[in-house]
Amino acid sequence: MSKLFMQVQENISLAEHTTLRLGGLARFFISVHSVEELREAISFAQKNEYPIYVLGGGSNVLFSDMGWNGVVIQMSLLGRSYDEDSRGDAQVVACAGEIWDQLVEETVGQGLWGLENLSRIPGTVGAAPVQNIGAYGVEVKDVIDWVEVLDTTTNRLHVLSVTECAFGYRDSIFKHKEGSAYIVLRVAFRLSTHPSRRLEYKDLYEYFGTRTDVSVKEVREAINKIRDNKFPSLAKVGTAGSFFKNPTVRKSVHKELESWLDAPVPCYIVDTDHVKIPLAWILERLGWKGKRLGAMGCWENQPLVIVHYGGGTAGELILFARTIMKEVQEKTSIKIVPEVNIVTN
Ligand code: EPU
């Protein structure tokens, strides 16, 4: 009989493993530190026909109060490697369990450009491609070289190209049926010592003005300050960052909204027919900014961020979110969808 490496814990509170601090119990909870342990955890689940949920830092997930009647696998695979060529280009490979912002801090510390705009995003490296994390004009897909995955149906490793990952706005193959059997093991990033400043996003432009000599460390510092002002501290309240996606709408819908409100509505061009509207702007106009109902509220500096002040339930949060979704649809005819992964089984 093969040696069992992994440790199976039972009835573990998912609230303690998610930044929203909500959700019931995981029937089984296995933290895996190597591919061998991961394979064992998968085989344990498959033999017993338990569904698997792969958890990173728990910063973008809401489990229901019923928890997860199956196996939660917490990815704790660690390791980072650097390969820099004589032209100053570097390939950085990081394992899925690495803390995202520690990787950003380290690459910035080494003078490498590429990840700086994604500073301070909570979560792990493994979650970054799944969610195609993005901030301040950059999405992680812009700097990914490849993603190594384990296919849980065949038990084989694959290296996926950026095209194969089918990245979209907070979206990737991993969130769809075709990629649901894949578990991210390692991610390779293309970084460089040559500056590639991305300072066009409003907040950064306002911070640096027309300066053209900004260093990679200064970009990180700026983003840390901007985020400190906008986002609540994870140490103080429960949150998963933006709770909804910014809606993409037809240009005609945007025009209707402007004439209905008799005011210019901010938007970003998506393609010739569509624009993306910052939902935070709509929520502020609808009076949600800083609004609290029981244990849940919309953050005072960024209404797209839903906050759990403590003592609430996942059910209450879902009700709160539904109330917002309903009001936005009624008042603007725009259908909004959660950005946070809501997990039930
Ligand atoms: N706005 C308001 N009122 C506010 C805040 C914002 O009207 O209180 C309007 C302003 O017009 C502002 C615009 O909304 O210019 C955009 O706001 P912000 O720059 O804060 O960004 P966001 O669109 O609300 C997105 C991402 C964030 C990311 C920021 C910064 C999504 C769902 N969210 O938010 O990502 O940090 O841009 O790039 O795309 C996350 O995914 O969890 C997340 C936090």
XYZ file of C-alpha atoms and ligand atoms in Angstrom:
389
model
C 0.000 0.000 0.000
C 1.329 3.439 -0.896
C 2.256 5.833 1.882
C -0.396 8.463 2.603
C 1.225 11.923 2.675
C -1.757 14.143 3.031
C -3.727 15.040 6.128
C -7.489 14.904 5.887
C -9.323 17.222 8.253
C -13.060 16.995 8.798
C -15.784 19.584 9.323
C -13.585 22.602 8.881
C -15.094 26.098 8.971
C -14.888 27.691 5.540
C -15.538 31.096 7.101
C -12.047 30.809 8.575
C -10.552 30.141 5.151
C -12.284 32.916 3.217
C -11.771 36.671 3.424
C -15.543 37.300 3.510
C -15.539 35.215 6.714
C -18.762 33.483 5.740
C -19.856 29.974 4.847
C -20.487 26.634 6.522
C -18.256 23.616 6.989
C -16.133 21.654 4.561
C -16.897 17.954 5.038
C -13.222 17.238 4.265
C -10.398 19.754 4.056
C -6.989 18.810 2.703
C -4.084 21.197 2.426
C -1.703 19.932 -0.266
C 1.981 20.860 -0.399
C 3.132 18.814 -3.391
C 1.782 17.322 -6.608
C 1.913 13.863 -4.949
C -0.290 15.087 -2.111
C -2.613 16.708 -4.611
C -2.932 13.458 -6.561
C -3.683 11.602 -3.340
C -6.332 14.137 -2.364
C -7.975 13.809 -5.778
C -7.930 10.031 -5.617
C -9.438 10.144 -2.096
C -12.269 12.327 -3.407
C -12.810 10.328 -6.591
C -12.848 6.956 -4.795
C -15.512 8.231 -2.438
C -17.325 10.206 -5.149
C -16.980 13.455 -3.233
C -17.007 16.671 -5.266
C -13.770 18.675 -5.157
C -13.404 22.402 -4.628
C -9.939 23.890 -5.052
C -9.266 26.804 -2.734
C -6.506 29.401 -2.956
C -6.442 32.330 -0.554
C -10.249 32.308 -0.296
C -10.359 35.974 -1.295
C -12.852 35.707 -4.114
C -15.242 33.036 -2.978
C -18.486 32.876 -1.043
C -19.465 29.462 0.283
C -23.078 28.997 1.275
C -24.048 28.442 4.898
C -24.422 24.747 4.013
C -20.673 24.664 3.341
C -19.146 22.126 0.969
C -20.338 18.548 1.143
C -17.192 17.142 -0.383
C -13.452 17.743 -0.373
C -11.944 21.218 -0.254
C -8.367 21.098 -1.460
C -6.299 24.026 -0.299
C -3.422 24.598 -2.685
C -0.258 25.104 -0.632
C 2.338 24.272 -3.294
C 5.249 26.658 -2.830
C 8.247 27.638 -4.952
C 9.463 30.435 -7.204
C 12.202 30.450 -9.807
C 13.792 33.176 -11.906
C 15.417 32.871 -15.284
C 16.807 36.136 -16.646
C 18.502 36.429 -20.030
C 21.253 38.822 -21.098
C 18.713 41.168 -22.725
C 17.002 41.778 -19.393
C 13.922 39.652 -20.029
C 12.977 37.313 -17.238
C 10.747 34.307 -16.923
C 9.434 33.935 -13.400
C 7.706 30.677 -12.512
C 5.667 30.480 -9.307
C 3.748 27.620 -7.731
C 0.003 27.902 -7.165
C 0.133 28.240 -3.372
C 2.437 31.257 -3.364
C 0.858 34.440 -1.989
C 0.236 36.680 -4.980
C 1.367 39.929 -3.406
C 4.579 38.416 -2.058
C 5.464 37.483 -5.628
C 4.663 41.012 -6.815
C 6.734 42.524 -3.997
C 9.674 40.266 -4.806
C 9.625 40.894 -8.580
C 9.332 44.638 -8.030
C 12.200 44.430 -5.518
C 14.294 42.845 -8.251
C 13.516 45.725 -10.587
C 11.334 43.605 -12.868
C 8.420 45.253 -14.679
C 5.143 43.494 -15.348
C 3.294 42.736 -12.111
C 3.514 46.137 -10.354
C -0.009 47.330 -11.306
C -1.381 44.158 -9.735
C 0.081 45.018 -6.317
C -1.882 44.225 -3.175
C -4.460 41.980 -4.813
C -5.226 39.364 -2.188
C -5.085 35.653 -2.956
C -2.675 33.166 -4.423
C -0.742 32.683 -7.653
C -2.982 29.741 -8.592
C -6.096 31.891 -8.431
C -4.588 34.652 -10.588
C -5.138 32.975 -13.994
C -8.454 31.417 -12.942
C -9.891 34.834 -12.217
C -7.661 36.674 -14.702
C -7.084 39.203 -11.925
C -6.839 42.774 -13.057
C -6.337 46.282 -11.777
C -5.163 49.712 -12.939
C -5.174 48.936 -16.639
C -3.460 45.537 -16.469
C -4.809 42.004 -16.464
C -2.615 39.110 -15.446
C -3.096 37.519 -18.895
C -0.958 40.366 -20.305
C 2.141 38.963 -18.569
C 1.432 35.225 -18.422
C 3.601 32.959 -20.549
C 2.027 29.605 -19.706
C 0.014 27.837 -17.027
C 0.800 24.308 -15.912
C -2.216 22.273 -14.847
C -3.112 18.833 -13.593
C -6.005 17.283 -15.467
C -8.024 15.516 -12.777
C -9.749 13.247 -15.295
C -6.528 11.824 -16.777
C -4.147 12.560 -13.876
C -1.717 14.107 -16.404
C 0.124 17.420 -16.423
C -0.354 19.916 -19.263
C 1.162 23.264 -20.106
C -1.471 25.649 -21.455
C -0.663 28.647 -23.622
C -2.355 31.991 -23.059
C -4.671 31.267 -26.006
C -5.624 27.904 -24.538
C -6.486 29.598 -21.242
C -9.223 31.588 -23.088
C -8.847 34.612 -20.855
C -11.589 37.227 -20.653
C -12.641 39.926 -18.199
C -12.328 38.118 -14.829
C -12.754 34.941 -16.814
C -10.775 31.971 -18.132
C -11.203 28.385 -19.283
C -10.857 27.316 -15.638
C -14.256 28.834 -14.811
C -15.987 26.876 -17.572
C -16.883 23.263 -18.239
C -13.976 22.718 -20.661
C -11.449 23.700 -17.991
C -13.230 22.480 -14.883
C -11.038 19.361 -14.632
C -7.849 21.441 -14.547
C -6.074 22.400 -11.361
C -3.445 25.132 -11.727
C -0.034 24.021 -10.457
C 2.401 26.656 -11.707
C 2.256 29.910 -13.605
C 5.056 31.407 -15.718
C 5.275 35.173 -16.181
C 7.177 37.213 -18.767
C 8.776 40.140 -16.963
C 11.528 42.559 -17.912
C 14.084 44.942 -16.468
C 13.127 47.338 -19.265
C 10.450 49.790 -18.127
C 6.951 49.259 -19.507
C 4.973 51.823 -17.560
C 1.188 51.447 -17.530
C 0.096 54.709 -15.936
C -2.905 55.627 -18.068
C -5.522 54.468 -15.518
C -7.230 57.511 -13.962
C -5.964 57.008 -10.396
C -2.355 56.523 -11.529
C -2.483 59.403 -13.960
C -3.727 61.659 -11.187
C -0.956 60.401 -8.902
C 1.999 60.793 -11.272
C 0.753 63.487 -13.657
C 2.925 63.690 -16.760
C 6.092 62.211 -15.163
C 7.848 59.815 -17.514
C 10.656 58.589 -15.237
C 8.547 56.679 -12.679
C 10.325 53.589 -11.283
C 8.697 50.202 -10.813
C 8.963 50.611 -7.020
C 7.171 53.959 -7.225
C 4.322 52.355 -9.186
C 3.908 49.732 -6.476
C 4.030 52.375 -3.737
C 1.409 54.452 -5.555
C -0.923 51.498 -5.982
C -0.534 50.485 -2.366
C -1.530 54.006 -1.304
C -4.446 54.182 -3.748
C -5.730 50.795 -2.580
C -5.312 51.727 1.097
C -7.591 54.696 0.519
C -10.219 52.792 -1.433
C -10.403 49.307 0.006
C -11.290 48.162 3.497
C -8.659 46.348 5.521
C -9.065 42.565 5.442
C -7.903 42.545 9.048
C -10.918 44.597 10.116
C -13.866 43.471 7.990
C -14.863 40.607 5.742
C -14.669 41.389 2.029
C -13.862 39.849 -1.338
C -13.044 43.101 -3.161
C -15.375 43.982 -6.012
C -18.476 41.877 -5.519
C -19.885 42.431 -9.027
C -18.363 42.717 -12.485
C -18.543 46.041 -14.227
C -21.307 45.555 -16.812
C -20.609 45.653 -20.531
C -23.569 47.176 -22.344
C -24.520 48.261 -25.863
C -23.661 51.877 -26.611
C -27.372 52.580 -27.036
C -28.023 51.444 -23.426
C -25.285 53.788 -22.221
C -26.876 56.679 -24.184
C -30.319 55.910 -22.711
C -28.820 55.974 -19.233
C -27.255 59.356 -19.905
C -30.490 60.849 -21.140
C -32.439 59.317 -18.262
C -29.975 60.704 -15.700
C -29.374 63.870 -17.693
C -25.655 63.536 -16.921
C -22.560 62.079 -18.577
C -22.063 58.482 -17.466
C -18.409 57.324 -17.351
C -17.553 54.379 -19.576
C -14.658 52.535 -21.259
C -14.799 51.439 -24.872
C -14.937 47.626 -25.246
C -15.533 47.366 -29.010
C -17.387 49.316 -31.692
C -20.805 48.446 -30.228
C -20.116 48.056 -26.510
C -18.861 50.006 -23.508
C -18.110 48.991 -19.943
C -19.707 51.118 -17.235
C -18.120 51.412 -13.770
C -20.814 49.914 -11.579
C -19.403 51.827 -8.598
C -20.599 55.008 -10.302
C -24.139 53.645 -10.715
C -24.218 52.317 -7.152
C -23.127 55.687 -5.807
C -25.938 57.427 -7.753
C -28.438 54.891 -6.422
C -27.380 55.661 -2.857
C -25.538 52.429 -2.083
C -22.202 53.983 -1.224
C -21.616 53.488 2.502
C -25.116 51.948 2.912
C -25.409 49.223 5.519
C -28.184 46.699 6.045
C -27.595 44.533 9.108
C -24.195 42.870 8.924
C -23.627 43.744 5.246
C -22.852 46.973 3.503
C -21.337 48.701 0.486
C -17.962 50.165 1.398
C -17.872 53.902 2.101
C -15.043 54.626 -0.384
C -15.929 52.048 -3.045
C -19.523 50.815 -3.253
C -18.612 47.918 -5.580
C -16.911 46.384 -2.559
C -19.392 44.572 -0.336
C -18.378 44.309 3.280
C -19.360 41.820 5.953
C -19.047 43.637 9.276
C -19.210 40.408 11.273
C -21.880 38.175 12.742
C -23.697 37.709 9.422
C -24.448 34.688 7.274
C -23.774 33.828 3.640
C -27.543 33.824 3.121
C -27.735 37.426 4.338
C -24.958 38.440 1.961
C -26.682 36.756 -0.974
C -29.911 38.553 -0.085
C -28.036 41.865 0.160
C -26.397 41.275 -3.239
C -29.730 40.287 -4.805
C -31.335 43.478 -3.512
C -28.624 45.493 -5.261
C -28.911 43.462 -8.473
C -32.685 43.917 -8.536
C -32.516 47.655 -7.925
C -29.845 48.195 -10.587
C -31.931 46.258 -13.103
C -35.145 48.078 -12.191
C -33.604 51.526 -12.275
C -31.188 51.192 -15.197
C -32.346 48.040 -17.024
C -28.772 46.773 -16.701
C -28.337 43.191 -15.528
C -25.306 42.819 -13.264
C -23.571 39.612 -12.245
C -21.350 38.729 -9.281
C -17.610 38.748 -9.765
C -17.127 36.689 -6.620
C -17.526 32.925 -7.100
C -20.603 31.788 -5.203
C -20.189 28.121 -4.305
C -22.939 25.699 -3.373
C -23.379 21.953 -3.658
N -16.577 55.383 -8.896
C -17.592 56.142 -8.359
N -17.727 56.131 -7.009
C -16.890 55.469 -6.182
C -15.836 54.725 -6.732
C -15.714 54.700 -8.087
O -18.356 56.782 -9.051
O -17.094 55.520 -4.966
C -16.446 55.359 -10.361
C -15.509 56.392 -10.867
O -15.983 56.849 -12.119
C -14.228 55.624 -11.066
C -14.778 54.299 -11.539
O -15.958 54.115 -10.787
O -13.397 56.245 -12.003
C -13.867 53.109 -11.402
O -13.568 52.932 -10.029
P -12.264 52.143 -9.587
O -11.083 52.725 -10.232
O -12.268 52.076 -8.100
O -12.446 50.710 -10.229
P -13.661 49.689 -10.393
O -14.044 49.665 -11.830
O -14.745 49.951 -9.423
C -12.084 47.710 -10.980
C -11.858 46.287 -10.546
C -11.058 46.253 -9.254
C -9.745 46.969 -9.455
C -10.050 48.414 -9.876
C -8.803 49.210 -10.169
C -13.750 45.015 -11.352
C -14.975 44.252 -10.998
N -13.124 45.608 -10.356
O -12.939 48.309 -10.014
O -10.769 44.885 -8.989
O -8.962 46.982 -8.277
O -10.839 48.390 -11.092
O -8.294 48.858 -11.395
O -13.379 45.045 -12.531
C -11.625 42.977 -7.874
O -11.680 42.443 -8.976
O -11.991 42.405 -6.823
C -11.152 44.345 -7.779
C -11.077 44.976 -6.638
